[in-house]
Short mmCIF file of C-alpha atoms in Angstrom, two decimals:
data_model
loop_
_atom_site.label_atom_id
_atom_site.label_comp_id
_atom_site.label_asym_id
_atom_site.label_seq_id
_atom_site.Cartn_x
_atom_site.Cartn_y
_atom_site.Cartn_z
CA UNK L 1 24.15 96.93 32.31
CA UNK L 2 23.56 98.08 28.75
CA UNK L 3 26.58 99.56 27.01
CA UNK L 4 27.22 101.67 23.90
CA UNK L 5 23.66 102.92 23.56
CA UNK L 6 23.50 106.00 21.38
CA UNK L 7 21.72 109.04 22.91
CA UNK L 8 18.53 108.98 20.85
CA UNK L 9 15.92 109.89 23.43
CA UNK L 10 15.78 113.59 22.50
CA UNK L 11 15.26 112.76 18.83
CA UNK L 12 12.54 110.28 19.71
CA UNK L 13 10.78 112.81 21.88
CA UNK L 14 10.80 115.43 19.16
CA UNK L 15 9.30 112.94 16.74
CA UNK L 16 6.76 111.44 19.12
CA UNK L 17 3.95 114.01 18.71
CA UNK L 18 4.08 113.56 14.95
CA UNK L 19 4.70 109.88 14.58
CA UNK L 20 3.42 108.02 17.62
CA UNK L 21 0.08 109.67 18.24
CA UNK L 22 -1.88 106.75 16.78
CA UNK L 23 -0.11 104.45 19.24
CA UNK L 24 -0.24 106.58 22.34
CA UNK L 25 -3.78 107.78 22.47
CA UNK L 26 -6.15 105.59 20.50
CA UNK L 27 -7.40 103.42 23.34
CA UNK L 28 -6.49 105.55 26.35
CA UNK L 29 -8.68 105.82 29.40
CA UNK L 30 -7.85 108.83 31.50
CA UNK L 31 -5.35 110.00 28.88
CA UNK L 32 -2.08 108.50 27.75
CA UNK L 33 0.02 111.36 26.61
CA UNK L 34 3.23 109.40 26.24
CA UNK L 35 6.39 109.52 28.33
CA UNK L 36 8.60 112.56 28.78
CA UNK L 37 12.33 112.91 29.18
CA UNK L 38 12.01 114.31 32.67
CA UNK L 39 9.35 111.86 33.86
CA UNK L 40 9.80 111.00 37.51
CA UNK L 41 10.78 107.48 38.39
CA UNK L 42 7.17 106.72 39.27
CA UNK L 43 5.82 103.68 41.05
CA UNK L 44 5.67 100.19 39.66
CA UNK L 45 2.37 99.03 38.19
CA UNK L 46 0.84 95.84 39.55
CA UNK L 47 -1.12 94.06 36.83
CA UNK L 48 -3.22 90.89 37.02
CA UNK L 49 -3.51 88.97 33.75
CA UNK L 50 -5.96 86.16 33.08
CA UNK L 51 -3.75 83.87 31.01
CA UNK L 52 -0.48 82.34 32.23
CA UNK L 53 2.06 81.79 29.45
CA UNK L 54 1.14 78.70 27.45
CA UNK L 55 4.30 78.59 25.32
CA UNK L 56 7.10 79.93 27.56
CA UNK L 57 6.39 83.44 26.27
CA UNK L 58 7.18 82.54 22.68
CA UNK L 59 6.52 85.60 20.51
CA UNK L 60 4.84 83.52 17.80
CA UNK L 61 1.71 82.05 19.40
CA UNK L 62 -0.91 82.96 21.97
CA UNK L 63 1.72 84.36 24.36
CA UNK L 64 2.56 87.10 21.85
CA UNK L 65 -0.49 89.00 23.04
CA UNK L 66 0.76 88.89 26.65
CA UNK L 67 3.99 90.53 25.53
CA UNK L 68 2.11 93.14 23.52
CA UNK L 69 -0.35 93.97 26.32
CA UNK L 70 2.51 94.48 28.76
CA UNK L 71 4.35 96.86 26.44
CA UNK L 72 7.29 94.55 25.75
CA UNK L 73 7.09 93.99 22.01
CA UNK L 74 6.20 95.99 18.92
CA UNK L 75 5.84 95.33 15.21
CA UNK L 76 6.52 97.48 12.20
CA UNK L 77 2.94 98.72 12.42
CA UNK L 78 0.12 98.94 14.96
CA UNK L 79 -3.66 99.34 14.78
CA UNK L 80 -5.36 102.66 15.32
CA UNK L 81 -8.83 103.10 16.85
CA UNK L 82 -10.48 102.51 13.47
CA UNK L 83 -8.59 99.29 12.81
CA UNK L 84 -6.29 100.85 10.21
CA UNK L 85 -2.53 100.36 10.12
CA UNK L 86 -0.61 103.01 12.10
CA UNK L 87 3.13 103.68 12.45
CA UNK L 88 5.14 101.74 15.02
CA UNK L 89 8.76 100.77 14.28
CA UNK L 90 8.03 101.76 10.70
CA UNK L 91 7.41 105.49 10.44
CA UNK L 92 5.88 105.16 6.97
CA UNK L 93 5.43 102.78 4.06
CA UNK L 94 4.36 102.68 0.43
CA UNK L 95 3.25 100.00 -1.97
CA UNK L 96 5.57 99.52 -4.94
CA UNK L 97 3.51 96.89 -6.76
CA UNK L 98 0.88 94.29 -5.93
CA UNK L 99 3.40 92.08 -4.08
CA UNK L 100 5.99 94.55 -2.78
CA UNK L 101 5.98 97.16 -0.02
CA UNK L 102 8.75 99.46 1.18
CA UNK L 103 8.84 100.31 4.91
CA UNK L 104 10.86 103.24 6.24
CA UNK L 105 12.10 102.61 9.77
CA UNK L 106 12.18 105.14 12.57
CA UNK L 107 15.33 105.55 14.64
CA UNK L 108 15.04 103.16 17.59
CA UNK L 109 16.99 100.82 19.85
CA UNK L 110 16.48 97.27 20.95
CA UNK L 111 16.45 96.74 24.70
CA UNK L 112 19.88 95.08 24.49
CA UNK L 113 21.35 98.40 23.30
CA UNK L 114 21.74 97.52 19.63
CA UNK L 115 20.23 99.52 16.79
CA UNK L 116 16.99 98.62 15.05
CA UNK L 117 18.42 98.22 11.57
CA UNK L 118 16.87 97.06 8.30
CA UNK L 119 18.98 93.90 8.47
CA UNK L 120 17.75 93.12 11.99
CA UNK L 121 14.13 93.70 10.99
CA UNK L 122 14.46 91.50 7.91
CA UNK L 123 16.07 88.73 9.97
CA UNK L 124 13.34 88.93 12.60
CA UNK L 125 10.59 88.57 10.01
CA UNK L 126 12.46 85.67 8.43
CA UNK L 127 12.56 83.87 11.81
CA UNK L 128 8.82 84.39 12.19
CA UNK L 129 8.23 82.88 8.76
CA UNK L 130 10.25 79.81 9.70
CA UNK L 131 8.55 79.29 13.09
CA UNK L 132 6.47 76.14 13.56
CA UNK L 133 3.64 76.30 14.05
CA UNK L 134 3.58 79.41 11.90
CA UNK L 135 2.17 82.60 13.40
CA UNK L 136 -1.53 82.90 12.63
CA UNK L 137 -0.85 86.24 10.92
CA UNK L 138 1.07 84.41 8.21
CA UNK L 139 -1.64 81.87 7.43
CA UNK L 140 -1.64 81.41 3.67
CA UNK L 141 1.11 83.99 3.15
CA UNK L 142 4.84 83.66 2.52
CA UNK L 143 6.83 86.86 2.81
CA UNK L 144 10.44 87.78 2.14
CA UNK L 145 12.04 90.78 3.83
CA UNK L 146 15.30 92.40 2.67
CA UNK L 147 17.25 95.38 3.92
CA UNK L 148 17.12 98.20 1.40
CA UNK L 149 19.55 101.04 2.06
CA UNK L 150 20.25 102.60 5.43
CA UNK L 151 16.72 102.87 6.76
CA UNK L 152 14.24 100.86 4.71
CA UNK L 153 13.03 97.28 4.44
CA UNK L 154 11.45 95.82 1.32
CA UNK L 155 8.82 93.14 2.03
CA UNK L 156 7.64 90.92 -0.81
CA UNK L 157 4.82 88.40 -0.63
CA UNK L 158 4.36 85.29 -2.72
CA UNK L 159 0.96 86.52 -3.87
CA UNK L 160 -0.70 89.94 -3.89
CA UNK L 161 -1.45 91.00 -0.31
CA UNK L 162 -3.36 94.29 -0.14
CA UNK L 163 -3.39 94.30 3.67
CA UNK L 164 0.28 93.63 4.42
CA UNK L 165 0.64 96.71 6.70
CA UNK L 166 -2.28 95.36 8.77
CA UNK L 167 -0.71 91.90 8.82
CA UNK L 168 2.58 93.27 10.13
CA UNK L 169 0.76 94.81 13.11
CA UNK L 170 0.20 91.33 14.56
CA UNK L 171 1.73 90.74 18.02
CA UNK L 172 3.13 87.49 16.64
CA UNK L 173 5.25 89.44 14.12
CA UNK L 174 7.03 91.58 16.71
CA UNK L 175 10.56 92.67 15.86
CA UNK L 176 13.33 91.30 18.10
CA UNK L 177 17.08 91.84 18.06
CA UNK L 178 19.47 89.27 16.56
CA UNK L 179 20.45 88.24 20.11
CA UNK L 180 16.92 86.91 20.70
CA UNK L 181 17.36 83.82 18.52
CA UNK L 182 19.22 80.62 19.29
CA UNK L 183 20.77 78.26 16.77
CA UNK L 184 17.43 76.54 16.19
CA UNK L 185 15.54 79.80 15.68
CA UNK L 186 13.75 79.81 19.04
CA UNK L 187 13.14 83.37 20.22
CA UNK L 188 13.61 84.83 23.71
CA UNK L 189 11.95 88.26 24.10
CA UNK L 190 13.63 89.03 27.43
CA UNK L 191 15.79 92.11 26.90
CA UNK L 192 15.63 91.85 23.11
CA UNK L 193 12.41 93.68 22.19
CA UNK L 194 11.73 97.38 21.55
CA UNK L 195 8.77 98.34 23.76
CA UNK L 196 8.69 100.73 26.74
CA UNK L 197 8.99 97.84 29.22
CA UNK L 198 11.69 95.18 29.30
CA UNK L 199 10.99 91.65 30.46
CA UNK L 200 13.58 90.87 33.13
CA UNK L 201 12.26 87.86 35.03
CA UNK L 202 9.58 85.19 34.63
CA UNK L 203 8.46 82.82 37.37
CA UNK L 204 6.88 80.07 35.30
CA UNK L 205 3.15 80.61 34.98
CA UNK L 206 2.94 82.65 38.17
CA UNK L 207 4.45 86.08 37.62
CA UNK L 208 6.74 88.24 35.53
CA UNK L 209 8.81 91.32 36.28
CA UNK L 210 9.34 94.11 33.78
CA UNK L 211 11.51 97.20 34.13
CA UNK L 212 11.19 100.46 32.27
CA UNK L 213 13.26 100.71 29.09
CA UNK L 214 14.61 104.24 29.44
CA UNK L 215 15.72 104.57 25.81
CA UNK L 216 12.35 103.72 24.29
CA UNK L 217 11.88 105.65 21.04
CA UNK L 218 8.44 106.88 22.10
CA UNK L 219 9.60 108.45 25.36
CA UNK L 220 10.28 107.33 28.90
CA UNK L 221 7.34 105.50 30.52
CA UNK L 222 5.83 107.13 33.59
CA UNK L 223 5.80 103.86 35.55
CA UNK L 224 9.18 102.52 36.61
CA UNK L 225 8.18 98.98 35.84
CA UNK L 226 5.46 96.35 35.95
CA UNK L 227 4.89 93.48 38.36
CA UNK L 228 2.60 91.12 36.47
CA UNK L 229 0.74 88.27 38.12
CA UNK L 230 -0.97 85.53 36.16
CA UNK L 231 -4.23 84.80 37.97
CA UNK L 232 -6.41 82.40 36.03
CA UNK L 233 -9.29 82.53 38.51
CA UNK L 234 -11.53 85.51 37.72
CA UNK L 235 -12.85 85.91 41.27
CA UNK L 236 -9.29 86.00 42.56
CA UNK L 237 -8.41 88.72 40.03
CA UNK L 238 -11.38 90.82 41.14
CA UNK L 239 -10.50 90.31 44.81
CA UNK L 240 -6.89 91.32 44.16
CA UNK L 241 -8.12 94.62 42.72
CA UNK L 242 -10.74 95.13 45.41
CA UNK L 243 -8.19 94.65 48.21
CA UNK L 244 -5.55 96.84 46.58
CA UNK L 245 -3.12 94.03 45.77
CA UNK L 246 -3.07 95.02 42.07
CA UNK L 247 -3.62 98.26 40.19
CA UNK L 248 -5.11 96.78 37.01
CA UNK L 249 -6.98 93.50 36.53
CA UNK L 250 -8.08 92.31 33.12
CA UNK L 251 -11.20 90.29 32.29
CA UNK L 252 -13.22 90.89 35.44
CA UNK L 253 -16.03 88.29 35.64
CA UNK L 254 -19.53 89.58 35.06
CA UNK L 255 -20.55 88.10 38.41
CA UNK L 256 -17.85 90.14 40.16
CA UNK L 257 -18.37 93.44 38.37
CA UNK L 258 -21.20 94.62 40.59
CA UNK L 259 -18.98 94.16 43.63
CA UNK L 260 -16.47 96.74 42.37
CA UNK L 261 -16.87 100.47 42.80
CA UNK L 262 -18.35 102.04 39.69
CA UNK L 263 -15.25 104.19 39.10
CA UNK L 264 -13.03 101.10 38.98
CA UNK L 265 -14.94 99.32 36.20
CA UNK L 266 -14.27 99.92 32.52
CA UNK L 267 -16.45 98.10 29.97
CA UNK L 268 -15.13 97.89 26.43
CA UNK L 269 -16.87 96.57 23.35
CA UNK L 270 -14.51 94.13 21.70
CA UNK L 271 -14.20 92.09 18.55
CA UNK L 272 -14.22 88.91 20.66
CA UNK L 273 -16.77 86.20 19.86
CA UNK L 274 -17.38 83.13 22.00
CA UNK L 275 -18.15 80.11 19.84
CA UNK L 276 -18.80 76.40 20.12
CA UNK L 277 -16.29 74.60 17.88
CA UNK L 278 -17.21 71.07 16.80
CA UNK L 279 -14.52 68.51 15.92
CA UNK L 280 -15.23 67.62 12.29
CA UNK L 281 -12.59 64.90 11.88
CA UNK L 282 -13.39 62.39 14.62
CA UNK L 283 -16.07 61.44 17.09
CA UNK L 284 -19.76 62.24 16.92
CA UNK L 285 -19.36 65.55 15.10
CA UNK L 286 -17.57 64.01 12.15
CA UNK L 287 -21.21 63.41 11.17
CA UNK L 288 -22.55 66.63 9.65
CA UNK L 289 -26.14 65.87 10.67
CA UNK L 290 -25.10 65.66 14.34
CA UNK L 291 -23.31 69.00 14.01
CA UNK L 292 -26.57 70.42 12.69
CA UNK L 293 -28.39 68.86 15.64
CA UNK L 294 -25.98 70.55 18.04
CA UNK L 295 -26.47 73.91 16.33
CA UNK L 296 -30.23 73.73 16.55
CA UNK L 297 -30.03 72.69 20.21
CA UNK L 298 -28.19 75.86 21.27
CA UNK L 299 -30.19 78.86 22.49
CA UNK L 300 -27.73 81.77 22.43
CA UNK L 301 -30.17 84.29 23.92
CA UNK L 302 -30.06 82.40 27.22
CA UNK L 303 -26.28 82.76 27.32
CA UNK L 304 -26.30 86.52 26.62
CA UNK L 305 -29.06 87.27 29.10
CA UNK L 306 -28.38 84.87 31.96
CA UNK L 307 -24.68 84.00 31.87
CA UNK L 308 -23.35 87.39 30.75
CA UNK L 309 -26.10 89.37 32.50
CA UNK L 310 -26.50 91.64 29.48
CA UNK L 311 -22.76 92.31 29.07
CA UNK L 312 -22.76 90.44 25.73
CA UNK L 313 -24.86 90.13 22.60
CA UNK L 314 -26.34 86.89 21.28
CA UNK L 315 -24.12 85.37 18.58
CA UNK L 316 -24.99 86.23 15.01
CA UNK L 317 -21.82 85.23 13.18
CA UNK L 318 -18.06 84.99 13.48
CA UNK L 319 -17.94 88.81 13.57
CA UNK L 320 -20.00 90.71 16.12
CA UNK L 321 -21.31 94.27 16.53
CA UNK L 322 -17.85 95.71 17.21
CA UNK L 323 -16.99 94.89 13.58
CA UNK L 324 -19.34 97.64 12.51
CA UNK L 325 -19.61 96.83 8.81
CA UNK L 326 -20.34 93.10 9.21
CA UNK L 327 -24.04 93.11 10.08
CA UNK L 328 -25.04 95.08 6.99
CA UNK L 329 -23.23 92.65 4.71
CA UNK L 330 -24.26 89.39 6.40
CA UNK L 331 -26.54 86.93 4.63
CA UNK L 332 -27.83 84.17 6.92
CA UNK L 333 -26.24 80.91 5.75
CA UNK L 334 -28.41 78.21 4.26
CA UNK L 335 -28.20 74.96 6.24
CA UNK L 336 -26.25 72.36 4.29
CA UNK L 337 -27.47 69.38 6.32
CA UNK L 338 -30.67 68.58 8.12
CA UNK L 339 -30.32 67.84 11.85
CA UNK L 340 -29.93 64.17 12.73
CA UNK L 341 -30.94 62.31 15.88
CA UNK L 342 -28.18 62.18 18.52
CA UNK L 343 -29.60 58.99 20.10
CA UNK L 344 -27.35 59.33 23.11
CA UNK L 345 -24.16 59.97 21.11
CA UNK L 346 -21.33 60.55 23.61
CA UNK L 347 -19.34 63.80 23.34
CA UNK L 348 -16.63 65.47 25.40
CA UNK L 349 -17.26 69.20 25.75
CA UNK L 350 -14.30 71.25 26.99
CA UNK L 351 -13.52 74.83 27.92
CA UNK L 352 -11.20 76.83 30.14
CA UNK L 353 -11.68 78.88 33.28
CA UNK L 354 -9.30 81.77 32.54
CA UNK L 355 -12.37 83.59 31.24
CA UNK L 356 -14.73 82.99 34.14
CA UNK L 357 -17.99 82.96 32.21
CA UNK L 358 -16.91 80.11 29.96
CA UNK L 359 -17.43 77.25 32.44
CA UNK L 360 -20.96 78.50 33.06
CA UNK L 361 -21.53 78.80 29.30
CA UNK L 362 -20.32 75.22 28.92
CA UNK L 363 -22.62 74.05 31.70
CA UNK L 364 -25.63 75.62 29.99
CA UNK L 365 -24.57 74.09 26.67
CA UNK L 366 -24.24 70.71 28.35
CA UNK L 367 -27.85 70.94 29.49
CA UNK L 368 -29.08 72.08 26.09
CA UNK L 369 -27.18 69.34 24.25
CA UNK L 370 -28.34 66.67 26.67
CA UNK L 371 -31.93 67.82 26.17
CA UNK L 372 -31.37 67.33 22.43
CA UNK L 373 -30.25 63.73 23.02
CA UNK L 374 -26.46 63.86 23.37
CA UNK L 375 -24.57 62.29 26.28
CA UNK L 376 -22.15 64.99 27.43
CA UNK L 377 -19.02 64.83 29.56
CA UNK L 378 -17.75 68.28 30.57
CA UNK L 379 -14.05 69.07 30.99
CA UNK L 380 -12.88 72.42 32.41
CA UNK L 381 -9.28 73.43 33.03
CA UNK L 382 -6.70 76.14 32.59
CA UNK L 383 -6.22 77.13 28.95
CA UNK L 384 -2.48 76.38 28.87
CA UNK L 385 -3.23 72.79 29.88
CA UNK L 386 -6.00 72.27 27.35
CA UNK L 387 -4.67 73.92 24.19
CA UNK L 388 -2.50 71.07 22.92
CA UNK L 389 -5.26 68.50 23.46
CA UNK L 390 -7.79 70.75 21.73
CA UNK L 391 -5.52 71.19 18.71
CA UNK L 392 -4.94 67.42 18.63
CA UNK L 393 -8.67 66.77 18.46
CA UNK L 394 -9.05 65.06 21.84
CA UNK L 395 -12.33 66.88 22.50
CA UNK L 396 -15.53 66.65 20.49
CA UNK L 397 -16.54 70.24 21.21
CA UNK L 398 -14.68 73.25 22.57
CA UNK L 399 -15.99 76.58 23.85
CA UNK L 400 -13.56 79.30 22.78
CA UNK L 401 -13.55 83.07 23.23
CA UNK L 402 -11.67 84.39 20.19
CA UNK L 403 -10.80 87.93 19.21
CA UNK L 404 -11.54 87.91 15.50
CA UNK L 405 -9.14 90.76 14.68
CA UNK L 406 -6.30 90.08 17.11
CA UNK L 407 -3.94 88.36 14.67
CA UNK L 408 -3.69 91.03 12.00
CA UNK L 409 -6.59 93.44 12.18
CA UNK L 410 -7.61 91.99 8.83
CA UNK L 411 -10.83 89.97 9.18
CA UNK L 412 -9.59 87.38 6.69
CA UNK L 413 -6.77 86.27 8.97
CA UNK L 414 -8.93 84.57 11.58
CA UNK L 415 -10.75 82.70 8.82
CA UNK L 416 -7.50 81.42 7.31
CA UNK L 417 -5.90 80.56 10.64
CA UNK L 418 -8.91 78.98 12.33
CA UNK L 419 -11.06 77.42 9.63
CA UNK L 420 -9.02 76.27 6.62
CA UNK L 421 -7.29 72.96 5.97
CA UNK L 422 -3.86 74.47 6.62
CA UNK L 423 -4.89 76.74 9.50
CA UNK L 424 -2.56 76.68 12.48
CA UNK L 425 -5.32 77.25 15.05
CA UNK L 426 -8.05 75.06 13.59
CA UNK L 427 -9.72 73.73 16.75
CA UNK L 428 -12.71 72.50 14.76
CA UNK L 429 -10.26 70.59 12.52
CA UNK L 430 -12.29 71.80 9.57
CA UNK L 431 -11.10 70.96 6.07
CA UNK L 432 -13.70 71.90 3.47
CA UNK L 433 -12.95 72.72 -0.17
CA UNK L 434 -15.71 75.31 -0.42
CA UNK L 435 -14.47 77.07 2.70
CA UNK L 436 -10.86 77.08 1.53
CA UNK L 437 -11.92 78.50 -1.85
CA UNK L 438 -14.01 81.26 -0.23
CA UNK L 439 -11.22 82.23 2.15
CA UNK L 440 -8.66 82.22 -0.67
CA UNK L 441 -10.91 84.51 -2.69
CA UNK L 442 -11.20 86.90 0.25
CA UNK L 443 -7.42 86.87 0.74
CA UNK L 444 -6.89 87.90 -2.87
CA UNK L 445 -9.54 90.62 -2.96
CA UNK L 446 -8.42 94.26 -3.00
CA UNK L 447 -10.52 97.27 -2.12
CA UNK L 448 -12.08 97.71 1.31
CA UNK L 449 -15.74 97.17 0.42
CA UNK L 450 -14.99 94.33 -1.97
CA UNK L 451 -12.81 92.58 0.62
CA UNK L 452 -15.52 92.92 3.26
CA UNK L 453 -18.06 91.36 0.89
CA UNK L 454 -15.71 88.44 0.25
CA UNK L 455 -15.11 88.02 3.99
CA UNK L 456 -18.82 87.73 4.68
CA UNK L 457 -19.21 85.18 1.87
CA UNK L 458 -16.43 83.15 3.50
CA UNK L 459 -18.10 83.49 6.90
CA UNK L 460 -21.31 82.08 5.41
CA UNK L 461 -19.41 79.15 3.90
CA UNK L 462 -17.87 78.33 7.28
CA UNK L 463 -21.15 78.59 9.19
CA UNK L 464 -22.80 76.38 6.58
CA UNK L 465 -20.59 73.47 7.73
CA UNK L 466 -21.90 73.76 11.32
CA UNK L 467 -18.32 73.38 12.56
CA UNK L 468 -18.70 76.75 14.30
CA UNK L 469 -21.70 77.86 16.34
CA UNK L 470 -21.36 81.55 17.35
CA UNK L 471 -22.64 81.94 20.92
CA UNK L 472 -22.11 85.51 22.14
CA UNK L 473 -20.21 88.66 21.22
CA UNK L 474 -18.42 89.88 24.32
CA UNK L 475 -17.75 93.10 26.11
CA UNK L 476 -14.73 93.02 28.40
CA UNK L 477 -14.67 94.52 31.88
CA UNK L 478 -11.28 95.78 33.06
CA UNK L 479 -10.69 96.62 36.71
CA UNK L 480 -8.71 99.85 37.19
CA UNK L 481 -7.59 101.11 40.60
CA UNK L 482 -8.83 104.57 41.66
CA UNK L 483 -5.37 106.13 41.42
CA UNK L 484 -4.51 104.62 38.06
CA UNK L 485 -4.65 106.54 34.78
CA UNK L 486 -3.66 105.93 31.19
CA UNK L 487 -4.79 102.29 30.95
CA UNK L 488 -5.24 101.38 27.28
CA UNK L 489 -8.72 99.99 26.72
CA UNK L 490 -8.28 98.37 23.34
CA UNK L 491 -11.18 96.73 21.44
CA UNK L 492 -8.60 94.51 19.74
CA UNK L 493 -7.15 93.45 23.13
CA UNK L 494 -3.57 93.97 22.04
CA UNK L 495 -2.61 96.71 24.49
CA UNK L 496 -3.18 97.35 28.18
CA UNK L 497 -0.31 99.47 29.53
CA UNK L 498 1.73 102.13 27.75
CA UNK L 499 4.10 104.99 28.39
CA UNK L 500 1.40 107.08 30.05
CA UNK L 501 -0.03 104.37 32.32
CA UNK L 502 0.66 105.20 35.95
CA UNK L 503 -0.61 104.90 39.48
#
């Protein structure tokens, strides 16, 4: 039972049309008009997710997106349909100087009944900054947050950061109540977040139960709760939707899409790129000429046409067609190293089956690399079981589907987090001075067009190392039951259910 909660729902509802429109309707399918004070109890939503928790639902790593997609957590800001920062727990903000921003909070409650105060927000951001590994959104950035008056938070960065409001939209920078943190700083999002649904029970990597948070600032959700199932096998997810066991199933395999009724399929262009990442610090691909040989061996058109059956575009760079400005600013990188002769060099190629096309992609790559002269051993498993080994460099090559804007909405963030010496998600284990310098320049560049130019220069520097071979740019198919409305089809893959999602 939650006690001493102040009656704020009416105020939130009056403010919702003005302040939460960017959150409620940007990615809606079938309309997501937000909750209402007199919403009926509604039925529970049954949702099938592709990725079981890899980090015990820590809000700082990959699991942060699970919490965001299920409507559990929120940050100070969110992303609108155009990729710009939109209000969330912060109703507004302004830049005071090149390193300082002032955020004005909206009136809201945590799910444990306590107020969202400037002090609580500042403490939550401080915990995120101290987390190890650091959230990808904070790659290369140190920020300090301080309560300023009754309703504002001043955030200062160690260096000029022109995209701080975008950065604070990251799922890994969600705001939690002081009760979420233990003495060592570990965070528990159950009952301590601010979203429309409260995490109440987790059964390991199998399922999770969420109940509606009735005092959500954006209005009462139309569904009474969510029963989430983690189903790594894509065929099983599709079958669960087809047989009526779930209402919503994410990441339907291309091979299963044709077996669903047309009105239950939703295809969304996303900012997700599938790439082949080559381990630059050990094994065969420490040799730059063998990385070049691997790059030249890969035929991406075969993957787009045959594996994805036309539901993807052949890889052209780290950023695909959904990042609409990238193609016009891209200059094909000049090869730094001529391809060498593999001469039977042994490599371990790994990927995961949570995204069902990836094992087939890896199988095709295996054949292409073997034809080029490599000796390839293929390893396929569930992502949560492979991540730590991939980060530790136990594989020579890894096939990864990565949303390039998921961490912050700023295209620089994925470069800093995934491809620099200090990056926290550097599966290629790349450490190149030219790359670090190009990424640092992009991080410090202000002005939208100028920053985009710097980003593309950094992309070219990364591709020049042959540590990353872009394979395909994906479209995601979501399965939606015939009686379900208000599912949030988000190109950034941060949201899935909201206050207006119902069955």
